[in-house]
Amino acid sequence: MAIVLDAFAAYLRDLLIQVTKDKVGLLLGVSDEISKLDEKLQFLKDYLGDAEKKRITDRHVEGWVRKLKGIMYEATDILEICQLKAMEQGASVDLGCCNPLLFCLRNPLFAHDIASRIKKLNQSLDNICKTGADFKFMKLETYQDQKTASPPISRTTSPVLELSGVVGDQIKEDTSELVKMLTENRETIQAGNNVLLVAIMGVGGIGKTTLARNIFNDKTIQEKFDMKIWLSVTQKFNEDDLLTTAIIATGGDHRGSYNRSTSEPALVNAIRGKKFLLVMDDMWSERAWNDFLRAPFSHGGPGSRVVVTTRDERIAKGVKAMYLHHVNKLTPDDAWSLLKQQVVDPIGKVVISETDKPKIEALRDIGMKIIGKCDGLPLAIKVVGGLLCRKDRDHGVWSDILGNSIWSVNGMPEDETLHCS
């Protein structure tokens, strides 16, 4: 299934607006870069409708769209990492000077890493704009250009900072099961290795990262481990950058760590004897673990654990995962709950009020058909929900979106760049 590209661009812009509101760019010293990122997305938005149509028959356009989506998912990852870091602080979720998002960005190492990634995103978008000019895309009316405004909706704010994609009993059960496995005292099967490795698997967009984050922030995990490390392993990772990021995440001294010969000892010193939980998210190659991280992380304390998320079972077996957990698609009821939340607020900071519940429930029949188009994938539902958030809560409007030709075309290739899954 192909995610509606202009809808995803709008969803990403919502995140950018929230980042601007929370003054993240100011704290990072990259306010101009964030503004540029927003401007480029706004520029590209005018041509996304034509790009979606042309990608069906033109493999070069298809490649261009895939690269653009990869950049957009990377941008989403960066913003969600900020949220994740905020959750780690355990601070108040109130806005203002105590906003945990602002609090976590005062860490200069973290701020430098995020700022560098934002600058690289802008460079990548510059290249995308240049190559896109060769295709001579036409400006077409996108969903966001339709002049329909959402009606005012009363909302009840929640004091808890929670991920908007966490819905249903299944993810709670999966989290509980995996947390129990990771925290119980069991001997590691592999001789000479203190680390038990668990793999979370599933197709792109199904919720592997959401499950991993749920585990990472679980109260029991907080209590049982001396240290938690979250590493996003890109498809084309650099070994030096990977090791440096790991050192920074463990609170080690990365100064003077310019290559593997100096980085590995620094990482070993940071984790030696400590019971850690390491999450390696979105792995595309077992080399990241087998060739670069396994040796230094073997110096952790007894009971240390590693969680890997991947789409490829061969990678899970390649890193010798002792347990493989397959993430299932959302049930219809859970998918509907997620879509409703996204329609009210894609950022997930507010909940549906009692006043608005019957209005949205009246759209359940057409909503379930839209969910069917999303094939039970949480990421697809979140993106489409972000689009519906801007529309009239009207059966006819939702039917128009359901019937749009972009949704389903014979021979439409499956997305292979869903980095937020």
Coordinates of C-alpha atoms in Angstrom, one line a residue:
M1 CA 0.0 0.0 0.0
A2 CA 1.3 3.4 -0.9
I3 CA 0.9 6.0 1.8
V4 CA -0.6 9.3 0.6
L5 CA 2.5 11.4 0.2
D6 CA 1.0 14.9 0.7
A7 CA -0.8 13.6 3.8
F8 CA 2.5 12.5 5.3
A9 CA 4.1 15.8 4.5
A10 CA 1.3 17.5 6.4
Y11 CA 1.7 15.1 9.3
L12 CA 5.4 15.9 9.4
R13 CA 4.7 19.6 9.3
D14 CA 2.5 19.2 12.4
L15 CA 5.5 17.9 14.2
L16 CA 7.7 20.8 13.0
I17 CA 5.1 23.3 14.2
Q18 CA 5.2 21.6 17.6
V19 CA 9.0 21.7 17.7
T20 CA 8.9 25.4 16.9
K21 CA 6.3 26.0 19.5
D22 CA 8.5 24.3 22.1
K23 CA 11.5 26.4 21.0
V24 CA 13.6 23.3 20.2
G25 CA 15.3 25.1 17.3
L26 CA 16.3 28.0 19.6
L27 CA 17.9 25.7 22.1
L28 CA 19.7 23.7 19.5
G29 CA 20.9 26.9 17.7
V30 CA 19.2 25.7 14.4
S31 CA 16.1 27.8 14.2
D32 CA 17.1 28.8 10.7
E33 CA 17.6 25.2 9.7
I34 CA 14.2 24.2 11.0
S35 CA 12.6 27.1 9.1
K36 CA 14.4 25.9 6.0
L37 CA 13.1 22.4 6.5
D38 CA 9.6 23.7 6.8
E39 CA 9.9 25.9 3.7
K40 CA 11.2 23.1 1.6
L41 CA 8.4 20.8 2.6
Q42 CA 5.9 23.5 1.8
F43 CA 7.5 23.9 -1.6
L44 CA 7.5 20.2 -2.4
K45 CA 3.9 19.9 -1.2
D46 CA 2.6 21.5 -4.4
Y47 CA 4.1 18.8 -6.6
L48 CA 3.5 15.7 -4.5
G49 CA 0.1 14.9 -6.1
D50 CA 1.7 14.7 -9.6
A51 CA 4.7 12.7 -8.2
E52 CA 2.3 10.1 -6.7
K53 CA 0.6 9.7 -10.1
K54 CA 3.8 9.5 -12.2
R55 CA 5.5 7.0 -9.8
I56 CA 3.1 4.3 -10.9
T57 CA 4.5 4.1 -14.5
D58 CA 7.9 5.8 -14.1
R59 CA 10.5 3.9 -12.1
H60 CA 12.8 7.0 -11.9
V61 CA 10.0 9.0 -10.3
E62 CA 9.3 6.0 -8.0
G63 CA 13.0 6.1 -6.9
W64 CA 12.7 9.8 -6.3
V65 CA 9.6 9.4 -4.2
R66 CA 11.2 6.6 -2.1
K67 CA 14.2 8.9 -1.4
L68 CA 11.9 11.7 -0.3
K69 CA 9.9 9.4 2.0
G70 CA 13.1 8.2 3.5
I71 CA 14.1 11.8 4.3
M72 CA 10.6 12.5 5.7
Y73 CA 10.7 9.4 8.0
E74 CA 14.2 10.4 9.2
A75 CA 12.8 13.8 10.1
T76 CA 10.0 12.2 12.0
D77 CA 12.5 9.9 13.8
I78 CA 14.5 12.9 14.9
L79 CA 11.5 14.7 16.4
E80 CA 10.3 11.6 18.1
I81 CA 13.7 11.0 19.5
C82 CA 13.4 14.4 21.2
Q83 CA 10.1 13.2 22.7
L84 CA 11.8 9.9 23.8
K85 CA 14.6 11.7 25.5
A86 CA 12.1 13.9 27.2
M87 CA 10.3 10.8 28.6
E88 CA 13.6 9.5 29.9
Q89 CA 14.1 12.6 32.1
G90 CA 10.9 11.8 34.0
A91 CA 10.3 15.5 34.3
S92 CA 7.0 17.4 34.3
V93 CA 5.1 17.5 31.0
D94 CA 3.9 21.1 31.6
L95 CA 4.7 23.6 28.9
G96 CA 7.0 26.4 29.7
C97 CA 10.5 26.3 31.3
C98 CA 9.8 22.9 32.8
N99 CA 8.9 21.3 29.4
P100 CA 10.8 18.0 29.4
L101 CA 11.5 18.5 25.7
L102 CA 13.4 21.7 26.5
F103 CA 15.0 20.1 29.5
C104 CA 16.6 17.2 27.6
L105 CA 18.0 19.5 24.9
R106 CA 20.2 21.2 27.5
N107 CA 22.5 18.2 27.2
P108 CA 25.1 19.6 24.8
L109 CA 26.1 16.2 23.3
F110 CA 22.5 15.3 22.5
A111 CA 21.8 18.8 21.2
H112 CA 24.8 18.6 18.9
D113 CA 23.8 15.3 17.5
I114 CA 20.2 16.4 16.8
A115 CA 21.4 19.7 15.3
S116 CA 23.8 17.9 12.9
R117 CA 21.1 15.5 11.7
I118 CA 18.7 18.4 11.0
K119 CA 21.4 20.1 8.9
K120 CA 22.0 16.9 7.0
L121 CA 18.2 16.6 6.4
N122 CA 18.2 20.0 4.7
Q123 CA 21.2 19.1 2.5
S124 CA 19.3 15.9 1.5
L125 CA 16.2 17.9 0.7
D126 CA 18.2 20.3 -1.4
N127 CA 19.3 17.4 -3.5
I128 CA 15.8 16.1 -3.7
C129 CA 14.5 19.4 -5.0
K130 CA 17.3 19.6 -7.6
T131 CA 16.6 16.1 -9.0
G132 CA 12.9 16.6 -8.8
A133 CA 13.2 19.6 -11.2
D134 CA 14.2 17.1 -13.9
F135 CA 10.8 15.4 -13.8
K136 CA 8.9 18.7 -14.5
F137 CA 6.2 17.9 -11.9
M138 CA 3.0 19.9 -12.3
K139 CA 1.2 21.7 -9.5
L140 CA -1.9 19.7 -8.7
E141 CA -4.5 20.3 -6.0
T142 CA -3.6 18.2 -3.0
Y143 CA -5.8 17.3 -0.1
Q144 CA -4.3 20.1 1.9
D145 CA -5.3 22.7 -0.7
Q146 CA -9.0 21.9 -0.5
K147 CA -10.5 24.8 1.5
T148 CA -12.4 22.8 4.0
A149 CA -11.9 23.7 7.7
S150 CA -12.3 21.3 10.6
P151 CA -15.1 22.4 12.9
P152 CA -14.2 23.6 16.4
I153 CA -13.9 20.7 18.7
S154 CA -13.8 20.7 22.5
R155 CA -10.9 18.8 24.0
T156 CA -9.8 17.6 27.4
T157 CA -6.0 17.8 27.8
S158 CA -4.1 15.0 29.4
P159 CA -1.2 15.6 31.7
V160 CA 0.6 12.5 30.6
L161 CA 3.1 12.7 27.7
E162 CA 2.2 9.6 25.7
L163 CA 2.8 8.3 22.2
S164 CA -0.3 8.7 20.1
G165 CA 0.3 5.4 18.4
V166 CA -0.1 3.3 21.6
V167 CA -3.6 1.8 21.5
G168 CA -5.3 -1.4 22.3
D169 CA -4.7 -4.4 24.6
Q170 CA -2.3 -6.2 22.3
I171 CA 0.6 -3.8 22.6
K172 CA 0.1 -3.8 26.4
E173 CA 0.2 -7.6 26.5
D174 CA 3.2 -7.7 24.2
T175 CA 5.0 -5.1 26.3
S176 CA 4.2 -7.0 29.5
E177 CA 5.4 -10.3 28.0
L178 CA 8.7 -8.9 26.7
V179 CA 9.4 -6.8 29.8
K180 CA 9.0 -10.0 31.9
M181 CA 11.4 -11.9 29.6
L182 CA 14.0 -9.1 29.7
T183 CA 13.9 -8.7 33.5
E184 CA 13.7 -12.2 34.8
N185 CA 16.8 -14.0 35.9
R186 CA 17.7 -16.4 33.2
E187 CA 21.1 -17.7 32.1
T188 CA 22.4 -16.6 28.7
I189 CA 22.6 -19.6 26.4
Q190 CA 25.7 -18.5 24.6
A191 CA 28.8 -19.3 26.6
G192 CA 31.0 -16.3 27.5
N193 CA 28.3 -13.7 26.6
N194 CA 26.4 -11.9 29.4
V195 CA 23.8 -10.5 26.9
L196 CA 20.5 -12.0 26.0
L197 CA 19.2 -10.7 22.7
V198 CA 15.6 -10.4 21.7
A199 CA 14.3 -9.4 18.2
I200 CA 11.1 -7.6 17.4
M201 CA 10.0 -8.3 13.8
G202 CA 7.4 -7.2 11.4
V203 CA 6.7 -5.3 8.1
G204 CA 7.3 -1.6 7.7
G205 CA 4.8 0.6 9.5
I206 CA 3.4 -2.2 11.8
G207 CA 4.6 -0.7 15.1
K208 CA 8.0 -2.3 15.9
T209 CA 9.5 0.9 17.2
T210 CA 6.4 1.8 19.2
L211 CA 6.6 -1.5 21.0
A212 CA 10.3 -1.1 21.6
R213 CA 9.6 2.4 23.0
N214 CA 6.9 1.1 25.3
I215 CA 9.4 -1.5 26.7
F216 CA 12.2 1.1 26.9
N217 CA 10.0 3.4 29.1
D218 CA 8.3 0.7 31.2
K219 CA 8.6 1.3 35.0
T220 CA 10.0 -2.2 35.6
I221 CA 12.7 -1.6 33.0
Q222 CA 13.6 1.7 34.7
E223 CA 14.1 -0.1 38.0
K224 CA 15.9 -3.2 36.8
F225 CA 18.7 -1.8 34.6
D226 CA 21.6 0.5 35.5
M227 CA 21.6 2.0 32.1
K228 CA 19.4 2.3 29.0
I229 CA 20.7 3.0 25.5
W230 CA 18.7 3.7 22.4
L231 CA 20.4 3.5 19.0
S232 CA 18.8 4.1 15.7
V233 CA 20.7 2.1 13.1
T234 CA 20.3 3.6 9.7
Q235 CA 20.4 1.6 6.5
K236 CA 23.8 3.0 5.6
F237 CA 25.3 3.4 9.0
N238 CA 28.9 4.6 9.5
E239 CA 30.9 2.5 12.0
D240 CA 32.6 5.5 13.6
D241 CA 29.4 7.5 14.0
L242 CA 27.7 4.4 15.4
L243 CA 30.3 3.9 18.1
T244 CA 30.4 7.6 18.9
T245 CA 26.7 7.7 19.2
A246 CA 26.8 4.7 21.5
I247 CA 29.5 6.4 23.7
I248 CA 27.3 9.5 24.0
A249 CA 24.2 7.5 24.8
T250 CA 26.0 5.7 27.6
G251 CA 27.4 8.9 29.1
G252 CA 30.9 8.0 28.2
D253 CA 33.8 10.3 27.2
H254 CA 33.7 10.5 23.4
R255 CA 36.4 13.2 23.2
G256 CA 39.3 11.9 21.2
S257 CA 37.3 9.0 19.9
Y258 CA 37.8 9.5 16.2
N259 CA 38.1 5.9 15.0
R260 CA 37.4 2.4 16.1
S261 CA 40.7 1.9 17.9
T262 CA 39.9 4.7 20.3
S263 CA 36.1 4.5 20.4
E264 CA 35.8 0.9 21.5
P265 CA 37.8 1.3 24.7
A266 CA 35.8 4.4 25.5
L267 CA 32.6 2.5 25.1
V268 CA 33.9 -0.4 27.2
N269 CA 34.8 2.0 30.0
A270 CA 31.3 3.5 29.9
I271 CA 29.5 0.2 30.3
R272 CA 31.9 -2.0 32.1
G273 CA 30.1 -4.0 34.8
K274 CA 26.8 -2.2 34.4
K275 CA 23.6 -4.0 33.7
F276 CA 22.2 -2.3 30.6
L277 CA 19.3 -2.5 28.1
L278 CA 20.3 -1.7 24.6
V279 CA 17.7 -1.1 21.9
M280 CA 18.9 -1.2 18.3
D281 CA 16.1 0.2 16.2
D282 CA 15.4 -0.5 12.5
M283 CA 18.4 -2.8 11.8
W284 CA 19.0 -3.5 8.1
S285 CA 22.2 -5.5 8.6
E286 CA 23.6 -7.7 11.3
R287 CA 27.0 -6.1 10.9
A288 CA 26.1 -3.3 13.2
W289 CA 25.9 -5.7 16.1
N290 CA 28.2 -8.6 15.0
D291 CA 31.1 -6.5 13.8
F292 CA 31.0 -3.3 15.8
L293 CA 28.9 -3.4 19.0
R294 CA 28.9 -7.0 20.2
A295 CA 32.5 -7.0 21.5
P296 CA 32.4 -3.7 23.6
F297 CA 28.9 -4.5 24.9
S298 CA 30.0 -7.9 26.1
H299 CA 31.7 -6.1 28.9
G300 CA 28.4 -5.1 30.5
G301 CA 27.2 -6.6 33.7
P302 CA 25.2 -9.9 34.2
G303 CA 21.6 -9.6 33.1
S304 CA 22.3 -7.1 30.3
R305 CA 19.8 -7.3 27.4
V306 CA 19.7 -6.2 23.8
V307 CA 16.5 -5.6 21.8
V308 CA 16.6 -5.4 18.0
T309 CA 13.8 -4.3 15.7
T310 CA 14.0 -5.4 12.1
R311 CA 11.8 -6.4 9.2
D312 CA 14.1 -9.2 8.1
E313 CA 14.1 -12.5 10.0
R314 CA 17.5 -13.3 8.5
I315 CA 18.9 -10.4 10.4
A316 CA 17.3 -11.6 13.7
K317 CA 18.9 -15.0 13.2
G318 CA 22.1 -13.4 12.0
V319 CA 22.6 -11.6 15.4
K320 CA 21.7 -14.9 17.2
A321 CA 18.5 -13.6 18.8
M322 CA 17.3 -16.0 21.4
Y323 CA 13.7 -15.0 21.1
L324 CA 11.8 -13.7 18.0
H325 CA 8.7 -11.7 18.6
H326 CA 6.5 -11.0 15.6
V327 CA 4.3 -7.8 15.7
N328 CA 0.8 -8.4 14.4
K329 CA -1.3 -5.9 12.6
L330 CA -3.9 -3.9 14.6
T331 CA -7.2 -5.5 15.2
P332 CA -10.1 -3.6 13.6
D333 CA -11.2 -2.2 17.0
D334 CA -7.7 -1.0 17.9
A335 CA -7.2 0.4 14.4
W336 CA -10.4 2.4 14.8
S337 CA -9.3 3.7 18.2
L338 CA -6.0 4.9 16.7
L339 CA -7.7 6.6 13.8
K340 CA -10.1 8.4 16.1
Q341 CA -7.3 9.7 18.2
Q342 CA -5.4 10.9 15.1
V343 CA -8.5 12.6 13.8
V344 CA -8.7 14.6 17.0
D345 CA -5.0 15.3 17.4
P346 CA -2.2 13.6 15.4
I347 CA 0.4 14.7 17.9
G348 CA -1.4 12.8 20.6
K349 CA -1.3 15.4 23.4
V350 CA -5.1 15.6 23.9
V351 CA -7.8 13.0 24.3
I352 CA -11.3 12.8 22.7
S353 CA -13.9 14.6 24.8
E354 CA -17.2 13.2 25.7
T355 CA -18.9 15.8 23.5
D356 CA -17.0 14.7 20.4
K357 CA -17.2 10.9 20.8
P358 CA -20.6 10.5 19.2
K359 CA -19.7 12.8 16.3
I360 CA -16.7 10.6 15.4
E361 CA -18.5 7.3 16.1
A362 CA -21.1 8.3 13.5
L363 CA -18.3 7.9 10.9
R364 CA -17.3 4.4 12.0
D365 CA -18.6 2.7 8.9
I366 CA -16.6 4.8 6.5
G367 CA -13.7 4.9 8.9
M368 CA -13.5 1.1 9.0
K369 CA -13.3 1.1 5.2
I370 CA -10.4 3.6 5.3
I371 CA -8.7 1.4 7.9
G372 CA -9.1 -1.5 5.5
K373 CA -7.1 0.5 3.0
C374 CA -4.4 0.9 5.6
D375 CA -4.1 -2.9 6.0
G376 CA -3.9 -2.7 9.8
L377 CA -0.6 -0.8 9.7
P378 CA -0.4 1.8 12.6
L379 CA 1.9 4.2 10.7
A380 CA -0.4 4.3 7.6
I381 CA -3.4 5.0 10.0
K382 CA -1.5 7.8 11.7
V383 CA -0.6 9.4 8.4
V384 CA -4.2 9.2 7.0
G385 CA -5.5 10.3 10.4
G386 CA -3.3 13.4 10.2
L387 CA -5.0 14.2 6.9
L388 CA -8.5 13.6 8.2
C389 CA -7.8 15.9 11.1
R390 CA -7.9 18.8 8.7
K391 CA -11.2 17.8 7.1
D392 CA -14.9 18.3 8.0
R393 CA -16.1 15.4 10.1
D394 CA -18.5 14.5 7.3
H395 CA -19.4 11.2 5.7
G396 CA -19.2 12.7 2.2
V397 CA -15.7 14.2 2.8
W398 CA -14.4 10.9 4.2
S399 CA -15.9 9.0 1.3
D400 CA -14.1 11.3 -1.2
I401 CA -10.8 10.5 0.5
L402 CA -11.6 6.8 0.6
G403 CA -12.3 6.8 -3.2
N404 CA -9.2 8.8 -4.2
S405 CA -7.2 7.1 -7.0
I406 CA -4.0 7.5 -5.1
W407 CA -5.0 4.9 -2.6
S408 CA -4.9 1.8 -4.7
V409 CA -3.6 1.2 -8.2
N410 CA -2.9 -2.2 -9.8
G411 CA 0.8 -2.8 -9.6
M412 CA 1.5 -0.1 -7.0
P413 CA 4.7 -1.2 -5.3
E414 CA 4.8 -1.7 -1.6
D415 CA 6.7 0.9 0.4
E416 CA 10.1 -0.3 1.6
T417 CA 11.2 2.8 3.4
L418 CA 8.9 3.0 6.4
H419 CA 11.6 3.9 9.0
C420 CA 9.1 4.7 11.8
S421 CA 7.7 1.2 12.1

